[in-house]
XYZ file of N, CA and C in Angstrom:
588
model
N -10.564 36.848 59.379
C -9.687 37.200 58.308
C -10.175 38.569 57.768
N -9.239 39.433 57.593
C -9.689 40.874 57.161
C -9.967 40.846 55.734
N -10.692 41.741 55.156
C -11.226 41.785 53.709
C -10.153 41.803 52.908
N -8.971 42.513 53.203
C -7.821 42.719 52.340
C -7.149 41.322 52.267
N -6.879 40.645 53.207
C -6.221 39.271 53.225
C -7.216 38.418 52.463
N -8.360 38.478 52.714
C -9.475 37.500 52.064
C -9.386 37.914 50.536
N -9.367 39.058 50.288
C -9.207 39.306 48.689
C -8.010 39.017 48.067
N -6.914 39.028 48.731
C -5.713 38.600 48.287
C -5.548 37.037 48.077
N -6.249 36.325 49.018
C -6.086 34.979 49.004
C -7.069 34.469 47.897
N -8.156 35.096 47.678
C -9.306 34.857 46.599
C -8.466 35.139 45.244
N -7.808 36.114 45.172
C -7.210 36.331 43.881
C -5.924 35.246 43.640
N -5.182 35.142 44.568
C -4.059 34.149 44.487
C -4.644 32.860 43.973
N -5.743 32.335 44.572
C -6.317 31.160 44.199
C -7.168 31.039 42.746
N -7.527 32.203 42.435
C -8.268 32.419 41.090
C -7.465 31.873 39.902
N -6.213 32.057 40.071
C -5.163 31.642 38.958
C -4.598 30.218 39.010
N -5.054 29.403 40.145
C -4.579 28.248 40.296
C -5.454 27.188 39.180
N -4.852 26.280 38.712
C -5.268 25.549 37.569
C -6.234 24.136 38.100
N -6.217 23.911 39.470
C -6.958 22.999 40.173
C -7.772 23.504 41.441
N -8.916 23.114 41.637
C -9.601 23.731 42.863
C -8.696 23.438 44.123
N -8.715 24.349 45.008
C -7.870 24.039 46.220
C -8.943 24.280 47.349
N -9.426 23.025 47.515
C -10.213 22.856 48.914
C -10.165 21.535 49.466
N -10.467 21.460 50.628
C -10.378 20.114 51.235
C -11.481 19.151 51.194
N -12.702 19.727 50.785
C -13.823 18.962 50.562
C -14.185 18.582 51.946
N -14.984 17.497 52.050
C -15.570 16.815 53.355
C -14.696 15.709 53.644
N -13.641 15.195 53.081
C -13.002 14.152 53.341
C -12.194 14.127 54.713
N -12.038 13.148 55.274
C -11.174 12.964 56.597
C -9.897 13.390 56.323
N -9.228 12.870 55.247
C -7.793 13.359 55.044
C -7.517 14.790 54.829
N -8.624 15.273 54.048
C -8.559 16.732 53.817
C -8.571 17.472 55.216
N -9.429 17.086 56.181
C -9.487 17.878 57.249
C -8.334 17.660 58.228
N -7.755 16.377 58.359
C -6.596 15.975 58.939
C -5.425 16.883 58.449
N -5.302 16.885 57.127
C -4.140 17.634 56.470
C -4.352 19.207 56.715
N -5.577 19.678 56.715
C -5.720 21.055 56.973
C -5.403 21.313 58.552
N -5.739 20.509 59.429
C -5.463 20.612 60.845
C -3.751 20.565 61.127
N -3.338 19.832 60.396
C -1.832 19.579 60.637
C -1.113 20.672 59.992
N -1.439 21.145 59.092
C -0.868 22.230 58.253
C -0.864 23.573 58.759
N -2.184 23.715 59.303
C -2.436 24.937 60.083
C -1.429 25.114 61.384
N -1.584 23.844 62.210
C -0.709 23.836 63.279
C 0.904 23.951 63.015
N 1.267 23.321 62.197
C 2.478 23.336 61.602
C 3.198 24.689 60.950
N 2.206 25.123 60.102
C 2.786 26.169 59.213
C 1.952 27.517 59.216
N 0.888 27.499 60.002
C 0.112 28.667 60.122
C -0.963 28.712 59.074
N -0.949 27.952 58.020
C -1.805 27.989 57.010
C -1.835 26.722 56.241
N -2.959 26.404 55.457
C -3.152 25.294 54.847
C -2.155 25.415 53.497
N -1.336 24.525 53.375
C -0.362 24.565 52.125
C -1.133 24.345 50.710
N -1.073 25.391 49.803
C -1.932 25.244 48.539
C -1.393 24.036 47.779
N -0.029 23.664 47.872
C 0.203 22.553 47.062
C -0.231 21.080 47.539
N -0.421 21.179 48.929
C -1.180 20.065 49.569
C -2.558 19.824 49.152
N -3.212 20.981 49.014
C -4.601 20.910 48.550
C -4.687 20.551 47.105
N -3.730 20.979 46.420
C -3.799 20.384 44.974
C -3.563 18.951 44.882
N -2.665 18.416 45.796
C -2.336 16.889 45.735
C -3.604 16.044 46.286
N -4.379 16.824 47.001
C -5.481 16.077 47.619
C -6.523 15.408 46.453
N -6.249 15.981 45.205
C -7.037 15.461 44.045
C -6.503 14.070 43.613
N -5.266 13.703 44.021
C -4.776 12.335 43.807
C -4.169 11.824 45.041
N -4.638 11.193 45.788
C -4.160 10.908 47.101
C -3.029 9.764 47.048
N -2.826 8.905 46.030
C -1.526 8.162 46.017
C -0.249 9.162 45.770
N -0.488 10.269 44.923
C 0.587 11.116 44.575
C 0.791 11.968 45.978
N -0.204 12.336 46.737
C 0.001 13.051 48.022
C 0.751 12.126 49.075
N 0.232 10.870 49.002
C 1.147 9.967 50.192
C 2.540 9.833 49.761
N 2.580 9.643 48.438
C 4.079 9.442 47.841
C 4.981 10.596 48.053
N 4.394 11.854 47.859
C 5.170 12.899 48.168
C 5.450 13.280 49.730
N 4.401 12.895 50.444
C 4.666 13.204 51.909
C 5.749 12.144 52.522
N 5.681 10.823 51.970
C 6.772 9.860 52.502
C 8.036 10.371 51.949
N 8.186 10.731 50.698
C 9.502 11.158 50.214
C 9.933 12.438 51.015
N 9.171 13.328 50.980
C 9.658 14.588 51.720
C 10.100 14.270 53.302
N 9.393 13.264 54.000
C 9.885 12.862 55.070
C 11.278 12.454 55.017
N 11.528 11.554 54.079
C 13.046 11.118 53.955
C 13.945 12.086 53.676
N 13.502 13.067 52.764
C 14.398 14.180 52.497
C 14.725 15.068 53.571
N 13.866 15.252 54.649
C 14.058 15.901 55.715
C 15.245 15.327 56.690
N 15.582 14.199 56.293
C 16.544 13.302 57.159
C 17.986 13.558 56.468
N 17.982 13.943 55.251
C 19.471 14.162 54.738
C 20.133 15.349 55.545
N 21.341 14.912 56.159
C 22.034 15.852 56.835
C 23.558 15.909 56.459
N 23.958 15.637 55.211
C 25.345 15.710 55.025
C 25.676 16.947 54.541
N 25.020 17.911 53.964
C 25.269 19.001 53.289
C 24.905 20.213 54.316
N 25.746 21.192 54.366
C 25.609 22.246 55.243
C 24.109 22.777 54.996
N 23.219 22.995 56.007
C 21.892 23.461 55.723
C 21.693 24.909 55.098
N 22.531 25.817 55.396
C 22.703 27.097 54.609
C 23.089 26.949 53.210
N 23.985 26.104 52.856
C 24.245 25.913 51.418
C 23.029 25.076 50.797
N 22.341 24.230 51.385
C 21.171 23.384 50.967
C 20.098 24.512 50.716
N 19.905 25.400 51.424
C 18.768 26.499 51.450
C 19.108 27.411 50.141
N 20.438 27.837 50.137
C 20.637 28.624 48.864
C 20.611 27.796 47.576
N 20.807 26.510 47.452
C 20.597 25.704 46.369
C 19.069 25.657 46.006
N 18.278 25.466 47.069
C 16.862 25.366 46.837
C 16.280 26.690 46.403
N 16.600 27.793 46.900
C 16.206 29.062 46.556
C 16.724 29.314 45.240
N 17.770 29.085 44.643
C 18.226 29.291 43.514
C 17.709 28.575 42.396
N 17.248 27.406 42.726
C 16.535 26.524 41.645
C 15.069 27.063 41.701
N 14.422 27.485 42.763
C 13.209 28.023 42.716
C 13.000 29.462 42.033
N 14.110 30.013 42.186
C 14.269 31.545 41.519
C 14.426 31.373 40.073
N 15.191 30.246 39.588
C 15.488 30.204 38.189
C 14.166 29.649 37.377
N 13.509 28.790 38.130
C 12.136 28.262 37.549
C 11.130 29.291 37.528
N 11.142 30.260 38.582
C 10.256 31.250 38.796
C 9.144 31.123 39.691
N 9.404 30.116 40.577
C 8.321 29.613 41.698
C 8.231 30.495 42.763
N 7.241 31.412 42.880
C 7.061 32.377 44.072
C 6.750 31.508 45.327
N 5.966 30.574 45.019
C 5.536 29.786 46.208
C 6.607 29.099 46.792
N 7.557 28.602 46.158
C 8.740 27.774 46.848
C 9.558 29.010 47.412
N 9.950 30.043 46.722
C 10.675 31.171 47.205
C 10.138 31.526 48.534
N 8.786 31.904 48.632
C 8.101 32.258 49.762
C 8.332 31.288 51.006
N 7.871 30.059 50.675
C 7.982 29.048 51.646
C 9.360 28.646 52.045
N 10.358 28.752 51.065
C 11.670 28.438 51.386
C 12.379 29.414 52.420
N 11.770 30.621 52.438
C 12.251 31.716 53.240
C 11.783 31.292 54.770
N 10.520 31.110 54.695
C 9.857 30.503 55.960
C 10.371 29.436 56.599
N 10.712 28.369 55.753
C 11.454 27.106 56.136
C 12.659 27.379 56.858
N 13.444 28.146 56.231
C 14.945 28.537 56.680
C 14.721 29.465 58.024
N 13.965 30.307 58.006
C 13.701 31.214 59.117
C 13.157 30.298 60.343
N 12.383 29.324 60.143
C 11.759 28.495 61.127
C 12.781 27.700 61.739
N 13.743 27.173 60.725
C 14.834 26.302 61.268
C 15.917 27.017 61.960
N 16.024 28.433 62.018
C 17.005 29.459 62.610
C 18.237 29.352 61.755
N 17.952 29.200 60.447
C 19.115 29.329 59.478
C 19.336 30.841 59.178
N 20.390 31.192 58.435
C 20.751 32.515 57.999
C 19.836 32.870 56.980
N 19.010 33.900 57.043
C 18.140 34.257 55.954
C 18.542 35.587 55.368
N 19.610 36.194 55.815
C 20.126 37.485 55.329
C 20.339 37.704 54.006
N 20.959 36.376 53.368
C 21.261 36.288 51.882
C 20.248 35.720 50.893
N 18.906 35.385 51.392
C 18.069 34.744 50.584
C 17.448 35.630 49.588
N 17.056 36.926 50.033
C 16.710 37.986 48.936
C 17.649 38.157 47.851
N 18.804 38.042 48.100
C 19.902 38.222 47.047
C 20.058 36.985 45.999
N 19.460 35.989 46.309
C 19.692 34.721 45.470
C 19.373 35.030 43.985
N 18.106 35.688 43.637
C 17.820 35.891 42.137
C 18.848 36.682 41.516
N 19.558 37.469 42.225
C 20.601 38.296 41.579
C 22.110 38.042 42.056
N 22.375 36.738 42.372
C 23.621 36.476 42.897
C 24.673 36.944 42.352
N 24.801 36.758 40.954
C 25.836 37.313 40.235
C 26.447 38.700 40.510
N 25.255 39.506 40.709
C 25.656 41.040 40.882
C 25.679 41.475 42.444
N 25.563 40.387 43.229
C 25.616 40.777 44.673
C 26.868 40.371 45.278
N 27.390 41.095 46.321
C 28.652 41.074 46.936
C 28.429 40.249 48.324
N 27.329 39.720 48.454
C 26.989 39.052 50.069
C 27.534 37.566 50.098
N 27.876 36.992 48.850
C 28.126 35.558 48.857
C 29.476 35.182 48.871
N 29.896 34.156 49.628
C 31.128 33.546 49.813
C 31.420 33.046 48.287
N 32.810 32.663 48.242
C 33.329 32.070 47.011
C 32.411 30.659 46.737
N 32.451 30.021 48.032
C 31.776 28.716 48.079
C 30.232 28.750 47.668
N 29.672 29.684 48.280
C 28.416 29.897 47.983
C 28.011 30.203 46.448
N 28.832 30.964 46.030
C 28.848 31.102 44.534
C 28.906 29.906 43.581
N 29.776 29.278 44.225
C 29.989 27.786 43.280
C 28.699 27.032 43.511
N 28.244 27.039 44.577
C 26.711 26.277 44.790
C 25.725 26.946 43.949
N 25.684 28.197 43.855
C 24.679 28.841 43.186
C 24.843 28.651 41.654
N 26.262 28.604 41.246
C 26.433 28.572 39.731
C 26.105 27.083 39.423
N 26.467 26.163 40.176
C 26.077 24.741 39.960
C 24.648 24.434 39.993
N 23.991 25.164 40.755
C 22.473 24.946 40.899
C 21.913 25.520 39.609
N 22.306 26.545 39.165
C 21.678 26.905 37.788
C 22.090 25.934 36.626
N 23.263 25.452 36.743
C 23.596 24.490 35.692
C 22.846 23.323 35.685
N 22.627 22.812 36.759
C 21.751 21.587 37.071
C 20.436 21.964 36.652
N 19.896 23.101 37.046
C 18.352 23.365 36.611
C 18.344 23.757 35.091
N 19.291 24.187 34.522
C 19.041 24.433 33.181
C 18.596 23.328 32.328
N 17.929 23.625 31.149
C 17.409 22.584 30.337
C 18.005 22.716 29.010
N 18.969 21.913 28.520
C 19.308 20.721 29.345
C 20.462 21.193 30.232
N 20.788 20.369 31.224
C 21.753 20.824 32.371
C 23.105 21.165 31.493
N 23.746 22.228 32.184
C 25.085 22.686 31.610
C 26.132 22.479 32.617
N 26.157 21.523 33.500
C 27.125 21.226 34.380
C 28.386 20.776 33.740
N 29.624 21.504 34.092
C 30.885 21.038 33.449
C 31.748 19.980 34.554
N 32.556 19.345 34.021
C 33.354 18.553 34.896
C 34.204 19.369 35.974
N 34.598 20.456 35.420
C 35.423 21.411 36.418
C 34.446 21.928 37.479
N 33.307 22.279 37.170
C 32.314 22.839 38.107
C 31.930 21.639 39.120
N 31.675 20.484 38.730
C 31.343 19.437 39.522
C 32.581 19.001 40.508
N 33.737 18.883 39.784
C 34.984 18.494 40.528
C 35.334 19.544 41.632
N 35.171 20.863 41.468
C 35.438 21.862 42.438
C 34.617 21.627 43.577
N 33.288 21.406 43.469
C 32.393 21.205 44.586
C 32.582 19.870 45.301
N 32.762 18.885 44.564
C 32.914 17.586 45.145
C 34.160 17.614 46.101
N 35.218 17.996 45.456
C 36.584 18.064 46.357
C 36.245 18.904 47.628
N 35.456 19.995 47.447
C 35.194 20.985 48.679
C 34.405 20.415 49.579
N 33.270 19.707 49.182
C 32.133 19.278 50.057
C 32.262 17.801 50.379
N 33.063 17.166 49.664
C 33.060 15.586 49.863
C 31.928 14.978 48.977
N 32.086 13.704 48.783
C 31.289 12.959 47.925
C 29.884 12.985 48.443
N 29.729 12.684 49.660
C 28.276 12.463 50.180
C 27.590 13.962 50.237
N 28.188 14.997 50.623
C 27.518 16.164 50.555
C 27.290 16.701 49.097
N 28.118 16.424 48.064
C 28.095 16.761 46.784
C 26.740 16.006 46.147
N 26.680 14.636 46.467
C 25.509 13.927 46.079
C 24.369 14.579 46.631
N 24.301 14.918 47.805
C 23.087 15.317 48.607
C 22.614 16.663 47.884
N 23.769 17.699 47.651
C 23.543 18.836 46.811
C 22.834 18.576 45.714
N 23.228 17.666 44.775
C 22.849 17.511 43.624
C 21.389 16.959 43.470
N 20.965 16.106 44.605
C 19.800 15.659 44.600
C 18.789 16.604 45.081
N 19.396 17.429 45.980
C 18.402 18.536 46.535
C 17.952 19.558 45.356
N 19.042 19.832 44.580
C 18.537 20.731 43.435
C 17.439 19.912 42.665
N 17.662 18.772 42.275
C 16.628 17.891 41.426
C 15.318 17.807 42.337
N 15.372 17.770 43.586
C 14.134 17.721 44.363
C 13.449 19.129 44.354
N 14.101 20.214 44.470
C 13.608 21.546 44.411
C 13.219 21.820 42.974
N 13.616 21.200 42.060
C 13.146 21.236 40.575
C 11.933 20.568 40.468
N 11.589 19.428 40.988
C 10.317 18.847 41.082
C 9.252 19.670 41.804
N 9.629 20.184 42.812
C 8.794 20.977 43.633
C 8.341 22.257 42.913
N 9.248 23.050 42.448
C 9.017 24.286 41.740
C 8.421 24.098 40.428
N 8.581 23.090 39.824
C 7.939 22.908 38.348
C 6.526 22.594 38.640
N 6.257 21.533 39.686
C 4.918 21.122 39.928
C 4.020 22.428 40.400
N 4.545 23.276 41.287
C 3.877 24.508 42.028
C 3.500 25.346 40.810
N 4.588 25.688 39.994
C 4.526 26.783 38.895
C 3.428 26.276 37.789
N 3.629 24.897 37.422
C 2.863 24.302 36.428
C 1.343 24.760 36.870
N 1.081 24.354 38.119
C -0.401 24.475 38.663
C -0.711 25.944 38.991
N 0.069 26.714 38.774
C -0.326 28.305 39.016
C -0.297 28.665 40.411
N 0.428 27.893 41.273
C 0.480 28.169 42.779
C 1.466 29.474 42.867
N 1.051 30.305 43.651
C 1.952 31.538 43.894
C 2.051 31.799 45.302
N 2.963 32.748 46.009
C 3.250 32.856 47.184
C 1.978 32.939 48.014
N 2.111 32.270 49.263
C 0.991 32.421 50.330
C 1.167 33.318 51.415
N 2.443 34.147 51.264
C 2.597 35.031 52.390
C 3.339 34.555 53.482
N 3.992 33.474 53.444
C 4.562 33.018 54.669
C 5.942 33.747 54.986
N 6.585 34.320 54.068
C 7.690 35.143 54.520
C 7.294 36.460 55.295
N 6.169 36.931 54.986
C 5.529 38.131 55.617
C 5.379 37.604 57.148
N 4.868 36.370 57.357
C 4.716 35.939 58.860
C 6.047 36.082 59.559
N 7.170 35.707 58.757
C 8.504 35.677 59.501
C 8.788 37.221 59.887
N 8.579 38.088 59.008
C 8.879 39.556 59.104
C 8.089 40.077 60.394
N 6.857 39.619 60.659
C 6.057 40.095 61.755
C 6.695 39.570 63.131
N 7.302 38.432 62.949
C 7.838 37.846 64.260
C 9.128 38.325 64.681
N 9.713 39.233 63.943
C 11.079 39.564 64.342
C 11.102 40.616 65.484
């Protein structure tokens, strides 16, 4: 690891509110091996959850189930996740979300525009409705209107609309957890840029 990359990782980790290490535990070593093999780095949020293994196992099981949800168009799902992460201000989720979309072969060309979607001309009318709905669900308290929900529900169908709504809620959980613990971008997006 170069000195510059090491210094950057050290600075990033100094702001985190719990120690990020695997310790000598078998589960920590297994998680590190799997994470490096799958993502190229050990996920900081996984290291944070190692402090409470029932939380870690519950989240892993839940995320495995979330990965099986297939009723909503994957590009719309990614836009919703990125919009929720941007609204909450979770740079870790924005970074990893780009990496996950890129790794899945999804269209990443619009993702950098998500935080300023209202001023951007790259989004379709349907994508704008998804982004607006995501912001309304993510607001505290939520500001979803009947018209907003009905428009998307009639376009997407009940099954995809329910999945969209739950996906926004899931991303809120992820982003709020990561932000509250001080987790920031690990540079996953940069790895995608290098592979182009």
